[in-house]
Amino acid sequence: MSETVTLSLEDCDALVFETLLQNGCDQANARAVTDTIVAAERDRCASHGVFRLPGYVASLRSGKVKGDARPRISQTAPSVLRVDGDGGFAPLALAVGREPLIERARDQGIAALSLVDIYHFAALWVEVEAVAREGLAAFAWTAAAPMVAPAGGVKPLFGTNPMSFGWPRADGPPMVFDQASAAMARGDIMIHARNGTPLPEGVGVDPGGAPSNDPDAVLAGAQLPFGGYKGSAIAMMVELLAGALTGGGLSKEAGDRDINDGGPPSGGELMIAIDPNKFGDPDGWRARGESLFAEMLKQEGVRLPGDGRLKNRLETPTDGIEIPVALFDQIRALREIAG
Amino acid sequence: MSETVTLSLEDCDALVFETLLQNGCDQANARAVTDTIVAAERDRCASHGVFRLPGYVASLRSGKVKGDARPRISQTAPSVLRVDGDGGFAPLALAVGREPLIERARDQGIAALSLVDIYHFAALWVEVEAVAREGLAAFAWTAAAPMVAPAGGVKPLFGTNPMSFGWPRADGPPMVFDQASAAMARGDIMIHARNGTPLPEGVGVDPGGAPSNDPDAVLAGAQLPFGGYKGSAIAMMVELLAGALTGGGLSKEAGDRDINDGGPPSGGELMIAIDPNKFGDPDGWRARGESLFAEMLKQEGVRLPGDGRLKNRLETPTDGIEIPVALFDQIRALREIAG
């Protein structure tokens, strides 16, 4: 194991927030991005936590992403909202859209939120959980830049294209899963590359199209979808929903215009929120969900999606989080250079 | 290869329709079920075509499914519709819900349709294509009876729980994929069992929980989800959407109350329809979809989901379809006994 620095969540929050402020984020954007990064660290999702901060900073410094973006919301149909992210990071755009989406879903039964002109560099479960916590079922999909080959091919076309789904629980936080349609999340491949550990089979191909266990070769070549043609169909669906439907653009377009500064590509995101009380069985839906989860847990070896995160978040407020020393030093340098 | 009988689509339609009428379906239900079966045969989806007719008939004869069901539609919220299937086969309930769903989606931008107290024994692409053909993006999910183990487990809990998604094309029929969250559709395992051919790896486990290539052992044991824990999460999501949200009931409930007459279990279905013209980029969404499909097809070895079906449907109106002799004789016997 590499050496680590232990930080309290409060110290992590201050470190991230100050680093963003010193590198061109205004207060509102820095707060929204910080909340997203610290939520990942709190749940020990290292691949979407502080590990991403150098990328956020790179895109502020390059001028690709606006640190003072002012996302604007509009309604395009009775059940459809749209946030123009004004070229900023996704978290503030999501914060602007959240309450209106919840209100529309409660009013209409189902509602959708398009987000465009955003730069998404985080996990989707953060925004899905925030909606599902209000008693709604929720979906989110986002595209990225070309990294994943369609089933049968070997050239990157799709983003890693995660989908997330949340369902309110009777007690405690909602069940939320968040999974890349790639066989492995790119953040996890990047962690393998950083740590010098080989990839499992089936994660990707090298630039020549040959299967490879080398994380650097796969990052330069193409990732593969999970589950063969079925995962590929889901990746394609995410392109259509997050890129075409919203107008936020396909992963290929984002890749073509990206300046490869190490930060996130531009793109779109689609969320759908559903009020289960408006579907004709307001007394039954919650009990059925709980019954399903209980049946799953009766089987030895079965876990509920996201339960590792929920367990971790009970521990990190007291235990703190661990950041690799090299990453910690890198972030301190970002502050010193900026300062 | 086993011997087959070649039928025109018209003769197939008449054979199915008359068989249903003679076994207790009224005209409206027989027409809706026949249209669904013949659509599958037209596209050479044997596992959901005439192969299912003995099951439909079994559930009419057992009295489990009402051949004269009168599905009723209601609106539970501005963007949510609900069809009570009155204990009949799904196709007539879907036909009752289709136009109202399309109208709601066009009006609201997004709309949902719950279907409950239905018996679904067909492929989902049929209903998704019917909505997508009208220029809407569409989803469908349905649960079934316990057949698939959650990732990590070996006991059936989830249905094969297909999901289908459709996207309108610039020219010609929409792109529609329809995939079980099981590694293999149960209908295809049944075809393997009928033909005595072994299953590929990873499809299921025997009743003792050991991996097996024997289709009969897997049908008695448990199927496995596609793509490991990610496919399992999707299967779980389908239970929540089609079973809990709608009130149609989980696969486990359907299994517990089923009389195992060889026909479909009772259950629920959820559809969502989206009008892409209401999402803020009415001029761009279609071109972006076409651009994505074109990029996919540039890669050797890549096909669009559903393109096999679209190719087949150009051939079967002239070439006819092939039904195994044993199945054809079985259906003739159903008519003679009933008559």
CSV table of C-alpha atoms in Angstrom, one decimal, chain A residues 76-80 82 107-112 114 139 141 149-158 163 165 167 175 177 179-180 182-184 226-227 229-231 233-234 236-237 239-241 243-250 252-253 270 272 274-276 278-281 284-285 288-289 291-293 295-296 299-303 305, chain B residues 76-80 82 107-112 114 139 141 149-158 163 165 167 175 177 179-180 182-184 226-227 229-231 233-234 236-237 239-241 243-250 252-253 270 272 274-276 278-281 284-285 288-289 291-293 295-296 299-303 305:
chain,number,residue,atom,x,y,z
A,76,THR,CA,-39.9,23.3,-22.1
A,77,ALA,CA,-43.1,21.4,-21.5
A,78,PRO,CA,-45.4,20.8,-18.5
A,79,SER,CA,-43.3,17.8,-17.3
A,80,VAL,CA,-39.9,18.8,-18.7
A,82,ARG,CA,-34.0,22.2,-18.8
A,107,ASP,CA,-47.2,17.7,-9.4
A,108,GLN,CA,-47.2,15.7,-12.7
A,109,GLY,CA,-46.3,12.2,-11.4
A,110,ILE,CA,-43.3,12.0,-13.6
A,111,ALA,CA,-40.9,14.7,-14.8
A,112,ALA,CA,-37.6,15.0,-16.7
A,114,SER,CA,-32.2,18.0,-19.2
A,139,PHE,CA,-32.9,8.0,-12.9
A,141,TRP,CA,-27.7,9.1,-17.4
A,149,ALA,CA,-16.2,0.5,-28.2
A,150,PRO,CA,-19.6,-0.7,-29.2
A,151,ALA,CA,-20.1,-4.5,-28.9
A,152,GLY,CA,-18.3,-6.1,-31.9
A,153,GLY,CA,-16.0,-3.1,-32.5
A,154,VAL,CA,-12.6,-2.1,-31.0
A,155,LYS,CA,-12.6,1.7,-31.5
A,156,PRO,CA,-13.9,4.1,-28.8
A,157,LEU,CA,-17.2,5.7,-29.5
A,158,PHE,CA,-19.4,5.7,-26.4
A,163,MET,CA,-26.7,5.1,-15.4
A,165,PHE,CA,-31.3,4.6,-10.3
A,167,TRP,CA,-35.6,4.0,-4.9
A,175,MET,CA,-31.3,2.4,-2.4
A,177,PHE,CA,-27.1,2.1,-7.8
A,179,GLN,CA,-22.9,1.8,-12.8
A,180,ALA,CA,-20.9,2.5,-15.9
A,182,ALA,CA,-18.3,0.1,-19.5
A,183,ALA,CA,-17.0,-3.1,-17.9
A,184,MET,CA,-15.0,-1.0,-15.5
A,226,PHE,CA,-20.1,-4.7,-19.5
A,227,GLY,CA,-22.2,-7.8,-20.4
A,229,TYR,CA,-24.1,-6.6,-26.6
A,230,LYS,CA,-26.6,-5.9,-23.8
A,231,GLY,CA,-24.2,-3.4,-22.0
A,233,ALA,CA,-27.1,-1.3,-26.0
A,234,ILE,CA,-27.3,0.5,-22.7
A,236,MET,CA,-25.9,3.5,-26.8
A,237,MET,CA,-29.2,4.4,-25.0
A,239,GLU,CA,-25.8,8.5,-25.7
A,240,LEU,CA,-29.3,9.0,-27.1
A,241,LEU,CA,-30.8,10.2,-23.9
A,243,GLY,CA,-26.5,13.5,-25.7
A,244,ALA,CA,-29.1,13.6,-28.4
A,245,LEU,CA,-32.4,14.1,-26.5
A,246,THR,CA,-31.1,16.8,-24.3
A,247,GLY,CA,-29.0,18.5,-27.1
A,248,GLY,CA,-26.0,18.3,-24.8
A,249,GLY,CA,-24.0,16.4,-27.5
A,250,LEU,CA,-22.7,12.9,-28.1
A,252,LYS,CA,-17.9,11.8,-29.9
A,253,GLU,CA,-18.6,15.5,-30.3
A,270,LEU,CA,-30.8,13.5,-18.3
A,272,ILE,CA,-36.2,11.5,-14.7
A,274,ILE,CA,-41.1,9.7,-10.5
A,275,ASP,CA,-43.6,10.2,-7.6
A,276,PRO,CA,-44.6,6.6,-6.7
A,278,LYS,CA,-49.1,9.0,-8.2
A,279,PHE,CA,-49.1,5.6,-9.8
A,280,GLY,CA,-52.2,4.1,-8.4
A,281,ASP,CA,-50.8,2.1,-5.5
A,284,GLY,CA,-48.3,-0.7,-1.7
A,285,TRP,CA,-45.2,0.4,-3.5
A,288,ARG,CA,-43.2,-4.2,-2.1
A,289,GLY,CA,-39.8,-2.6,-2.4
A,291,SER,CA,-40.1,-7.1,0.5
A,292,LEU,CA,-37.9,-7.4,-2.5
A,293,PHE,CA,-34.8,-6.1,-0.6
A,295,GLU,CA,-35.9,-11.5,-0.1
A,296,MET,CA,-32.6,-10.5,-1.8
A,299,GLN,CA,-29.7,-15.3,0.0
A,300,GLU,CA,-26.2,-15.8,1.3
A,301,GLY,CA,-23.7,-13.7,-0.7
A,302,VAL,CA,-26.3,-11.2,-2.0
A,303,ARG,CA,-25.9,-7.5,-1.1
A,305,PRO,CA,-26.5,-2.1,-4.5
B,76,THR,CA,-53.7,9.0,-11.9
B,77,ALA,CA,-51.7,12.3,-12.4
B,78,PRO,CA,-51.3,14.8,-15.2
B,79,SER,CA,-48.5,12.7,-16.8
B,80,VAL,CA,-49.4,9.2,-15.5
B,82,ARG,CA,-52.9,3.3,-15.6
B,107,ASP,CA,-48.8,17.1,-24.4
B,108,GLN,CA,-46.6,16.8,-21.3
B,109,GLY,CA,-43.2,16.0,-22.8
B,110,ILE,CA,-42.9,12.8,-20.8
B,111,ALA,CA,-45.6,10.4,-19.6
B,112,ALA,CA,-45.8,7.0,-17.9
B,114,SER,CA,-48.7,1.5,-15.6
B,139,PHE,CA,-39.1,2.5,-22.5
B,141,TRP,CA,-40.1,-3.0,-18.4
B,149,ALA,CA,-30.9,-15.3,-9.0
B,150,PRO,CA,-29.6,-12.0,-7.7
B,151,ALA,CA,-25.8,-11.6,-8.3
B,152,GLY,CA,-24.1,-13.6,-5.5
B,153,GLY,CA,-27.1,-15.9,-4.9
B,154,VAL,CA,-28.3,-19.1,-6.5
B,155,LYS,CA,-32.1,-19.1,-5.8
B,156,PRO,CA,-34.6,-17.6,-8.3
B,157,LEU,CA,-36.1,-14.3,-7.2
B,158,PHE,CA,-36.2,-12.0,-10.2
B,163,MET,CA,-36.2,-3.9,-20.7
B,165,PHE,CA,-36.0,1.0,-25.4
B,167,TRP,CA,-35.7,5.7,-30.6
B,175,MET,CA,-34.3,1.5,-33.5
B,177,PHE,CA,-33.7,-3.1,-28.4
B,179,GLN,CA,-33.2,-7.5,-23.7
B,180,ALA,CA,-33.7,-9.8,-20.8
B,182,ALA,CA,-31.1,-12.7,-17.5
B,183,ALA,CA,-28.0,-13.8,-19.3
B,184,MET,CA,-30.3,-15.7,-21.7
B,226,PHE,CA,-26.3,-10.9,-17.6
B,227,GLY,CA,-23.1,-8.9,-16.8
B,229,TYR,CA,-23.9,-7.5,-10.5
B,230,LYS,CA,-24.7,-4.8,-13.1
B,231,GLY,CA,-27.3,-6.9,-14.8
B,233,ALA,CA,-29.1,-4.3,-10.5
B,234,ILE,CA,-31.1,-3.9,-13.7
B,236,MET,CA,-33.9,-5.5,-9.4
B,237,MET,CA,-34.8,-2.1,-10.9
B,239,GLU,CA,-38.9,-5.5,-10.2
B,240,LEU,CA,-39.2,-2.1,-8.5
B,241,LEU,CA,-40.6,-0.4,-11.6
B,243,GLY,CA,-43.9,-4.8,-9.8
B,244,ALA,CA,-43.7,-2.3,-6.9
B,245,LEU,CA,-44.3,1.1,-8.6
B,246,THR,CA,-47.2,0.0,-10.7
B,247,GLY,CA,-48.7,-2.2,-8.0
B,248,GLY,CA,-48.7,-5.1,-10.4
B,249,GLY,CA,-46.7,-7.3,-8.0
B,250,LEU,CA,-43.2,-8.7,-7.7
B,252,LYS,CA,-42.1,-13.6,-6.3
B,253,GLU,CA,-45.8,-12.9,-5.7
B,270,LEU,CA,-44.3,0.1,-16.9
B,272,ILE,CA,-42.4,5.7,-20.3
B,274,ILE,CA,-40.9,10.9,-24.2
B,275,ASP,CA,-41.5,13.5,-26.9
B,276,PRO,CA,-38.0,14.5,-28.0
B,278,LYS,CA,-40.2,19.0,-26.1
B,279,PHE,CA,-36.7,18.8,-24.6
B,280,GLY,CA,-35.2,22.0,-25.9
B,281,ASP,CA,-33.5,20.8,-29.1
B,284,GLY,CA,-31.0,18.5,-33.2
B,285,TRP,CA,-32.0,15.3,-31.6
B,288,ARG,CA,-27.6,13.3,-33.4
B,289,GLY,CA,-29.2,9.9,-33.2
B,291,SER,CA,-24.9,10.4,-36.4
B,292,LEU,CA,-24.4,8.0,-33.6
B,293,PHE,CA,-25.9,5.1,-35.6
B,295,GLU,CA,-20.6,6.0,-36.4
B,296,MET,CA,-21.4,2.6,-34.9
B,299,GLN,CA,-16.9,-0.1,-37.2
B,300,GLU,CA,-16.6,-3.6,-38.7
B,301,GLY,CA,-18.5,-6.1,-36.7
B,302,VAL,CA,-20.9,-3.7,-35.1
B,303,ARG,CA,-24.7,-4.0,-35.7
B,305,PRO,CA,-29.8,-3.5,-32.0
